[in-house]
Amino acid sequence: MSPSSSARIAWFEEIGAQAERNRPAPAPDLPALVGVVATSGRGQVTIDWRPVDGAAGYVVHRAATPEGPWEAIDHRAGDLLAVPHPPYTDTTGELGVSAWYAVAALPSIDASVGPLSEAVEGQPGIDGEALLSVQIDAAAQTGPVERPWRPIIGSEHLALLLRGAGPGGHLVGDELSEAFRIVRDELGVRMVRAHAILHDSLGVYREVDGEPIHDFELVDAALDRLLETGLRPVVELSFMPRDLASDPEQSVFDYRGIISPPRDIARWSDLVAALVRHLIERLGRDEVRSWAFEVWNEPNLRVFWSADEAAYFELYDASVRAVRSVDETLRVGGPATAAVGWVDDMLAHAAEADVPLDFLTTHTYGLPPLDLRPITERFGRPELPLWWTEWGVSPTHGAPINDSVWAAPLVARGMRSAAGRRE
């Protein structure tokens, strides 16, 4: 049986969104799964299986016959076709029509899907009990309550903290600040991603007569307002300032975040080092040591990085060395990729280039985060912190699920799935 070749939804390749991956790291072959069972229910089929060592995720396939042809089930998550663990409930089949299911293990999202398991039959039923009875023993103890949402949440660019009235007369900065305060006080969140801290809206860099000028006045204002909420930043080192960009016309979003590499990597390094030095001088070394620095945003998508993977690694190396030139104890990480891309490649590059990687970051939408522990263990980094610096119900603004009744249970399911994994 031949599985589908990709664990990502079609848009990742079809619209040409993937930046060139030219530093690939090898991934191991995984065996076919065993113990796959399908249980039919009302309007759905639940597939279960025995997990295998080394798998970061699994891809469930469906076919009309036990011989195929096999297609990965698109659960309309938005990014990936892979899930982190069993069980998997398929609600996309035709009611009353039998289908065949098989599951493949996945060592990495950038690797080929492994061999399919034996096929099992299931049928989404038309009839059946509509209600589910649940009994809860409130006195039972099953273990500690994990809170995987506490380390970090994502955010739009922090320049919004300085905004006044927006659409409908809402005070954008006030409302964003209040949202940060709520998640700190009521949910115990500790850090927030400081997206686009080098964007031109904060005026950090310009050149006059060919000489660079650094200006962190607006960065200070945005960070001061953030710190007032009790949160600490993960400072995302992006976008590229216009005067430093190799191609200023390459940009994303209405606010024109410039996505090209620097035309002068040394000046980029000087900017990053100057920012870090300024923050320490203004706020104190102990304060900034409680923060972290993340290099760029989703460089594996051409809409966010106009160059290739090798150019991103050059940017990463320059950035981490600039940060560490100011203070060797500051935390720096990446690759901040979309749809769990380049994770193996980042780990391999950090080892080969002997550059610090203090935490691993990536993004996904519409499903629980994959289990990246087998990948970090494979590279001899079993305790490396894993931060999902973007994770939510949909990557699309205005998606129907965003404000639907399905959004909250999806988030709850994702948090339950990630509970007990390390940061």
Coordinates of C-alpha atoms in Angstrom, one line a residue:
M1 CA 0.0 0.0 0.0
S2 CA 1.3 3.4 -1.0
P3 CA 0.7 6.3 1.4
S4 CA 0.5 9.9 0.4
S5 CA 3.9 11.6 0.1
S6 CA 3.2 14.7 2.2
A7 CA 2.0 15.4 5.7
R8 CA 1.1 19.0 4.9
I9 CA -2.1 20.2 3.2
A10 CA -1.9 21.0 -0.4
W11 CA -1.5 24.8 -0.2
F12 CA 2.0 24.5 1.2
E13 CA 3.3 23.3 -2.2
E14 CA 0.5 24.4 -4.6
I15 CA 0.8 28.1 -4.1
G16 CA 4.6 28.0 -4.1
A17 CA 4.7 29.1 -0.5
Q18 CA 7.7 27.0 0.6
A19 CA 11.1 28.7 0.6
E20 CA 13.9 26.5 -0.8
R21 CA 15.1 23.9 1.7
N22 CA 18.7 23.4 0.7
R23 CA 20.1 22.2 4.0
P24 CA 18.1 19.1 4.6
A25 CA 18.9 16.8 7.6
P26 CA 18.3 13.1 7.2
A27 CA 15.4 11.4 9.0
P28 CA 15.2 7.8 10.0
D29 CA 12.8 5.2 8.5
L30 CA 10.0 4.1 10.8
P31 CA 8.3 0.7 10.7
A32 CA 4.7 0.1 9.7
L33 CA 2.3 0.5 12.6
V34 CA 0.5 -2.4 14.2
G35 CA -2.6 -2.8 16.3
V36 CA -4.7 -0.4 14.2
V37 CA -8.4 -0.6 15.0
A38 CA -11.4 1.3 13.7
T39 CA -14.5 1.8 15.8
S40 CA -17.7 3.0 14.1
G41 CA -19.9 5.5 15.7
R42 CA -22.7 7.9 14.9
G43 CA -21.4 10.2 12.2
Q44 CA -17.8 9.2 12.7
V45 CA -15.2 6.5 12.9
T46 CA -12.5 6.5 15.6
I47 CA -9.1 5.0 14.6
D48 CA -6.6 3.9 17.3
W49 CA -3.1 2.4 17.0
R50 CA 0.0 1.5 18.9
P51 CA 2.5 4.4 18.9
V52 CA 6.1 3.7 17.7
D53 CA 9.4 5.1 19.0
G54 CA 10.8 7.9 17.0
A55 CA 7.5 9.3 15.6
A56 CA 6.8 13.0 15.8
G57 CA 3.3 12.4 14.4
Y58 CA 1.0 10.2 12.4
V59 CA -1.0 10.5 9.2
V60 CA -4.3 8.7 8.9
H61 CA -5.3 7.6 5.4
R62 CA -8.7 6.5 4.0
A63 CA -9.7 4.5 0.9
A64 CA -12.9 3.1 -0.6
T65 CA -11.3 -0.4 -0.8
P66 CA -8.7 -2.2 1.2
E67 CA -6.4 -2.0 -1.8
G68 CA -6.6 1.8 -2.1
P69 CA -5.9 4.2 -3.6
W70 CA -5.0 5.9 -0.3
E71 CA -5.4 9.6 0.5
A72 CA -4.4 11.3 3.7
I73 CA -7.5 12.5 5.5
D74 CA -7.8 16.3 5.3
H75 CA -9.4 17.3 8.7
R76 CA -9.3 20.9 7.5
A77 CA -6.9 21.9 10.2
G78 CA -5.2 24.6 8.0
D79 CA -1.6 23.5 8.2
L80 CA -0.9 19.8 8.6
L81 CA -2.4 16.4 7.9
A82 CA -0.5 14.9 10.7
V83 CA -1.6 14.4 14.3
P84 CA 0.6 13.9 17.4
H85 CA -0.9 10.6 18.8
P86 CA -3.9 8.3 18.7
P87 CA -6.8 8.2 18.8
Y88 CA -8.1 10.0 15.7
T89 CA -11.8 10.6 14.9
D90 CA -12.8 10.9 11.3
T91 CA -15.9 13.0 10.8
T92 CA -15.4 13.6 7.1
G93 CA -16.7 10.2 5.7
E94 CA -20.0 9.6 4.0
L95 CA -22.7 8.5 6.4
G96 CA -23.6 4.8 6.1
V97 CA -20.8 4.1 3.7
S98 CA -17.9 1.8 4.7
A99 CA -14.3 3.0 4.2
W100 CA -10.9 1.5 4.9
Y101 CA -8.3 3.1 7.1
A102 CA -4.5 2.8 7.5
V103 CA -2.0 4.9 9.4
A104 CA 1.6 5.9 8.8
A105 CA 4.2 7.1 11.2
L106 CA 6.1 10.3 10.6
P107 CA 9.7 10.9 11.9
S108 CA 9.6 14.6 10.9
I109 CA 7.3 16.9 9.0
D110 CA 9.9 17.4 6.3
A111 CA 10.4 13.7 5.8
S112 CA 8.4 11.3 3.7
V113 CA 5.5 9.5 5.3
G114 CA 6.4 6.0 6.4
P115 CA 4.8 2.7 5.3
L116 CA 1.1 2.2 5.9
S117 CA -0.3 -0.2 8.4
E118 CA -2.7 -3.0 7.6
A119 CA -6.1 -1.7 6.5
V120 CA -9.1 -1.8 8.8
E121 CA -12.8 -1.1 8.0
G122 CA -15.1 1.4 9.6
Q123 CA -18.4 3.1 8.8
P124 CA -19.8 6.4 10.1
G125 CA -23.2 5.4 11.3
I126 CA -26.5 7.1 10.7
D127 CA -28.2 5.8 13.8
G128 CA -27.0 5.5 17.3
E129 CA -27.3 7.0 20.7
A130 CA -27.2 10.8 20.4
L131 CA -26.1 11.5 24.0
L132 CA -23.0 10.5 25.9
S133 CA -23.2 9.9 29.6
V134 CA -20.1 10.9 31.6
Q135 CA -19.5 10.2 35.2
I136 CA -16.8 12.2 37.0
D137 CA -15.2 11.3 40.4
A138 CA -14.1 14.6 41.7
A139 CA -12.2 13.0 44.6
A140 CA -10.0 10.8 42.3
Q141 CA -6.4 11.8 41.8
T142 CA -4.8 10.9 38.5
G143 CA -1.7 13.1 38.6
P144 CA -0.6 16.8 38.5
V145 CA -2.6 19.3 36.4
E146 CA -0.2 20.4 33.7
R147 CA -0.6 23.9 32.3
P148 CA 1.2 24.0 29.0
W149 CA -0.2 27.4 28.1
R150 CA 1.8 29.2 30.8
P151 CA 5.3 29.5 29.3
I152 CA 4.3 31.7 26.3
I153 CA 1.5 33.0 24.1
G154 CA 1.7 34.6 20.6
S155 CA 0.6 38.1 19.7
E156 CA 0.4 40.4 16.7
H157 CA 3.1 43.1 16.4
L158 CA 3.8 45.0 19.6
A159 CA 3.6 48.4 17.8
L160 CA -0.2 47.9 18.2
L161 CA 0.3 48.7 21.9
L162 CA 1.1 52.3 20.8
R163 CA -2.1 52.6 18.7
G164 CA -5.0 54.8 19.6
A165 CA -8.5 54.5 18.1
G166 CA -8.9 51.8 15.4
P167 CA -11.9 50.4 13.5
G168 CA -15.2 51.1 15.3
G169 CA -13.5 53.6 17.6
H170 CA -11.9 50.8 19.7
L171 CA -8.7 51.8 21.5
V172 CA -6.3 49.2 20.0
G173 CA -3.4 49.7 22.4
D174 CA -5.6 49.7 25.5
E175 CA -7.5 46.6 24.5
L176 CA -4.3 44.6 23.6
S177 CA -2.7 45.7 26.9
E178 CA -5.8 44.6 28.8
A179 CA -5.8 41.2 27.0
F180 CA -2.1 40.7 28.1
R181 CA -3.1 41.6 31.7
I182 CA -5.9 39.1 31.7
V183 CA -3.9 36.2 30.5
R184 CA -1.2 37.0 33.0
D185 CA -3.5 37.4 36.0
E186 CA -6.1 34.8 35.2
L187 CA -4.2 32.1 33.3
G188 CA -0.7 32.5 34.7
V189 CA 1.0 33.2 31.3
R190 CA 4.6 34.3 31.7
M191 CA 5.8 35.5 28.3
V192 CA 4.4 36.8 25.0
R193 CA 6.1 36.9 21.6
A194 CA 7.2 40.4 20.8
H195 CA 6.5 40.1 17.1
A196 CA 8.1 42.4 14.5
I197 CA 10.2 44.4 17.0
L198 CA 12.4 45.7 14.2
H199 CA 9.6 46.7 11.9
D200 CA 9.8 50.3 10.5
S201 CA 6.7 51.3 12.4
L202 CA 9.0 51.4 15.5
G203 CA 11.7 53.3 13.6
V204 CA 14.7 51.3 14.9
Y205 CA 17.1 51.9 11.9
R206 CA 17.8 54.4 9.2
E207 CA 20.8 55.5 7.3
V208 CA 21.9 59.1 6.8
D209 CA 24.7 59.8 4.3
G210 CA 25.4 56.0 4.2
E211 CA 25.9 55.8 8.0
P212 CA 23.5 53.7 10.2
I213 CA 21.5 55.3 13.0
H214 CA 19.8 53.2 15.7
D215 CA 16.7 54.6 17.4
F216 CA 15.0 52.6 20.1
E217 CA 12.6 55.2 21.5
L218 CA 9.4 53.5 20.2
V219 CA 10.7 50.0 21.1
D220 CA 11.1 51.3 24.7
A221 CA 7.6 52.6 24.7
A222 CA 6.1 49.4 23.4
L223 CA 8.1 47.2 25.8
D224 CA 7.3 49.5 28.8
R225 CA 3.6 49.0 28.1
L226 CA 4.1 45.3 27.8
L227 CA 6.1 45.0 31.0
E228 CA 3.3 46.9 32.9
T229 CA 1.0 44.0 32.2
G230 CA 3.3 41.6 34.0
L231 CA 4.4 39.7 30.9
R232 CA 7.9 39.3 29.7
P233 CA 8.8 39.3 25.9
V234 CA 10.2 36.7 23.6
V235 CA 11.8 39.3 21.3
E236 CA 11.2 38.3 17.7
L237 CA 14.1 39.7 15.6
S238 CA 12.1 40.8 12.5
F239 CA 11.2 42.4 10.1
M240 CA 14.0 43.9 8.0
P241 CA 14.3 47.7 8.3
R242 CA 13.8 49.3 4.9
D243 CA 17.2 51.0 4.8
L244 CA 19.0 47.7 5.6
A245 CA 16.9 45.4 3.3
S246 CA 18.5 43.9 0.2
D247 CA 15.1 44.3 -1.5
P248 CA 12.8 46.8 0.2
E249 CA 9.9 46.0 -2.2
Q250 CA 9.6 42.5 -0.9
S251 CA 7.0 42.7 1.9
V252 CA 4.0 41.1 3.6
F253 CA 0.7 42.4 5.1
D254 CA -0.8 45.8 4.8
Y255 CA 1.7 47.2 7.2
R256 CA 4.5 46.1 4.9
G257 CA 6.8 43.9 6.9
I258 CA 9.9 43.7 4.7
I259 CA 10.9 40.0 4.2
S260 CA 14.3 40.2 2.4
P261 CA 17.7 39.4 4.0
P262 CA 19.9 42.3 5.0
R263 CA 22.1 43.8 2.2
D264 CA 24.9 44.0 4.8
I265 CA 25.0 41.2 7.4
A266 CA 27.5 43.1 9.5
R267 CA 25.1 46.0 9.9
W268 CA 22.3 43.6 10.8
S269 CA 24.6 42.2 13.5
D270 CA 25.4 45.6 14.8
L271 CA 21.7 46.5 15.0
V272 CA 20.9 43.4 17.0
A273 CA 23.8 43.9 19.3
A274 CA 22.9 47.6 19.8
L275 CA 19.3 46.7 20.6
V276 CA 20.3 44.1 23.2
R277 CA 22.9 46.4 24.7
H278 CA 20.4 49.2 24.9
L279 CA 17.8 47.0 26.6
I280 CA 20.3 45.9 29.3
E281 CA 21.5 49.4 29.9
R282 CA 18.0 50.7 30.3
L283 CA 16.3 47.8 32.1
G284 CA 19.1 46.0 33.8
R285 CA 20.9 42.7 33.0
D286 CA 18.8 40.6 35.3
E287 CA 15.6 41.8 33.7
V288 CA 16.7 41.0 30.1
R289 CA 18.1 37.7 31.1
S290 CA 14.5 36.7 32.0
W291 CA 13.6 37.3 28.3
A292 CA 14.4 35.4 25.2
F293 CA 15.3 36.3 21.5
E294 CA 13.8 34.5 18.5
V295 CA 15.3 34.8 15.1
W296 CA 12.7 35.8 12.4
N297 CA 9.2 34.6 11.6
E298 CA 8.3 31.7 9.4
P299 CA 11.3 31.7 7.1
N300 CA 10.2 28.5 5.4
L301 CA 7.4 30.5 3.7
R302 CA 8.3 32.8 0.9
V303 CA 5.7 35.2 2.0
F304 CA 7.8 35.8 5.1
W305 CA 11.4 35.2 3.8
S306 CA 12.3 36.0 0.2
A307 CA 15.6 33.9 0.3
D308 CA 16.3 30.3 1.1
E309 CA 17.1 28.1 4.1
A310 CA 20.8 28.6 3.8
A311 CA 20.3 32.4 4.0
Y312 CA 18.1 32.0 7.0
F313 CA 20.8 30.0 8.8
E314 CA 23.3 32.8 8.0
L315 CA 20.9 35.3 9.5
Y316 CA 20.4 33.0 12.6
D317 CA 24.2 32.6 13.1
A318 CA 24.8 36.4 12.9
S319 CA 21.9 37.1 15.2
V320 CA 22.7 34.6 17.9
R321 CA 26.4 35.7 17.9
A322 CA 25.3 39.4 18.1
V323 CA 23.1 38.7 21.1
R324 CA 25.7 36.6 22.9
S325 CA 28.4 39.2 22.2
V326 CA 26.5 41.4 24.7
D327 CA 25.7 38.7 27.3
E328 CA 26.7 35.1 27.0
T329 CA 23.7 34.0 29.2
L330 CA 20.9 35.4 27.0
R331 CA 18.6 32.9 25.4
V332 CA 18.3 32.7 21.6
G333 CA 16.4 30.2 19.5
G334 CA 14.5 29.5 16.3
P335 CA 13.7 28.6 13.5
A336 CA 10.1 30.0 14.1
T337 CA 8.9 28.1 11.1
A338 CA 5.3 27.6 9.8
A339 CA 3.8 24.1 9.8
V340 CA 6.7 22.5 11.8
G341 CA 9.2 23.0 9.1
W342 CA 13.0 22.8 9.2
V343 CA 13.1 21.4 12.8
D344 CA 15.6 18.7 11.9
D345 CA 17.5 21.0 9.7
M346 CA 17.8 23.6 12.5
L347 CA 19.1 21.1 15.0
A348 CA 21.6 19.7 12.5
H349 CA 22.8 23.2 11.6
A350 CA 23.3 24.3 15.2
A351 CA 25.4 21.3 15.8
E352 CA 27.5 21.6 12.6
A353 CA 28.0 25.3 12.9
D354 CA 28.5 25.2 16.7
V355 CA 26.0 28.0 17.3
P356 CA 23.8 28.2 20.4
L357 CA 20.2 27.0 20.2
D358 CA 18.7 27.5 23.6
F359 CA 15.1 26.7 22.6
L360 CA 13.4 25.3 19.5
T361 CA 10.4 27.2 18.1
T362 CA 7.8 26.5 15.4
H363 CA 4.2 27.0 14.6
T364 CA 1.0 25.1 13.7
Y365 CA -2.7 25.7 13.4
G366 CA -5.9 23.7 13.6
L367 CA -4.7 20.6 15.5
P368 CA -2.7 19.7 18.7
P369 CA 1.1 20.4 18.4
L370 CA 3.1 17.5 17.2
D371 CA 5.4 15.7 19.7
L372 CA 8.9 17.0 18.8
R373 CA 10.7 15.1 21.6
P374 CA 11.7 12.2 19.4
I375 CA 13.4 14.7 17.0
T376 CA 15.4 16.5 19.7
E377 CA 16.4 13.2 21.3
R378 CA 17.6 12.0 17.9
F379 CA 20.0 15.0 17.8
G380 CA 21.2 14.5 21.3
R381 CA 19.2 17.4 22.8
P382 CA 16.6 15.6 24.9
E383 CA 16.1 18.5 27.3
L384 CA 15.9 21.3 24.7
P385 CA 12.9 23.5 25.5
L386 CA 10.1 23.3 22.8
W387 CA 8.1 26.5 22.3
W388 CA 5.1 26.8 20.0
T389 CA 5.3 30.5 19.4
E390 CA 2.2 30.4 17.2
W391 CA -0.5 27.9 17.8
G392 CA -4.3 28.3 17.4
V393 CA -7.4 27.3 15.7
S394 CA -6.7 28.7 12.2
P395 CA -4.0 30.5 10.3
T396 CA -6.6 32.5 8.4
H397 CA -8.0 35.8 9.5
G398 CA -11.8 35.6 9.5
A399 CA -12.0 31.8 9.3
P400 CA -15.4 30.6 10.4
I401 CA -14.0 28.4 13.1
N402 CA -12.3 31.3 14.9
D403 CA -15.5 32.5 16.7
S404 CA -17.4 29.2 16.5
V405 CA -18.3 26.8 19.2
W406 CA -15.6 24.5 17.9
A407 CA -12.7 26.8 18.7
A408 CA -12.7 26.4 22.5
P409 CA -12.8 22.5 22.5
L410 CA -10.1 22.4 19.9
V411 CA -7.8 24.6 22.0
A412 CA -8.7 22.5 25.1
R413 CA -7.9 19.3 23.2
G414 CA -4.5 20.8 22.1
M415 CA -3.6 21.8 25.6
R416 CA -4.6 18.4 27.0
S417 CA -2.5 16.7 24.2
A418 CA 0.6 18.8 25.0
A419 CA 0.3 18.4 28.8
G420 CA 3.3 16.8 30.4
R421 CA 5.7 17.6 27.5
R422 CA 8.5 19.8 28.4
E423 CA 8.6 23.5 27.4

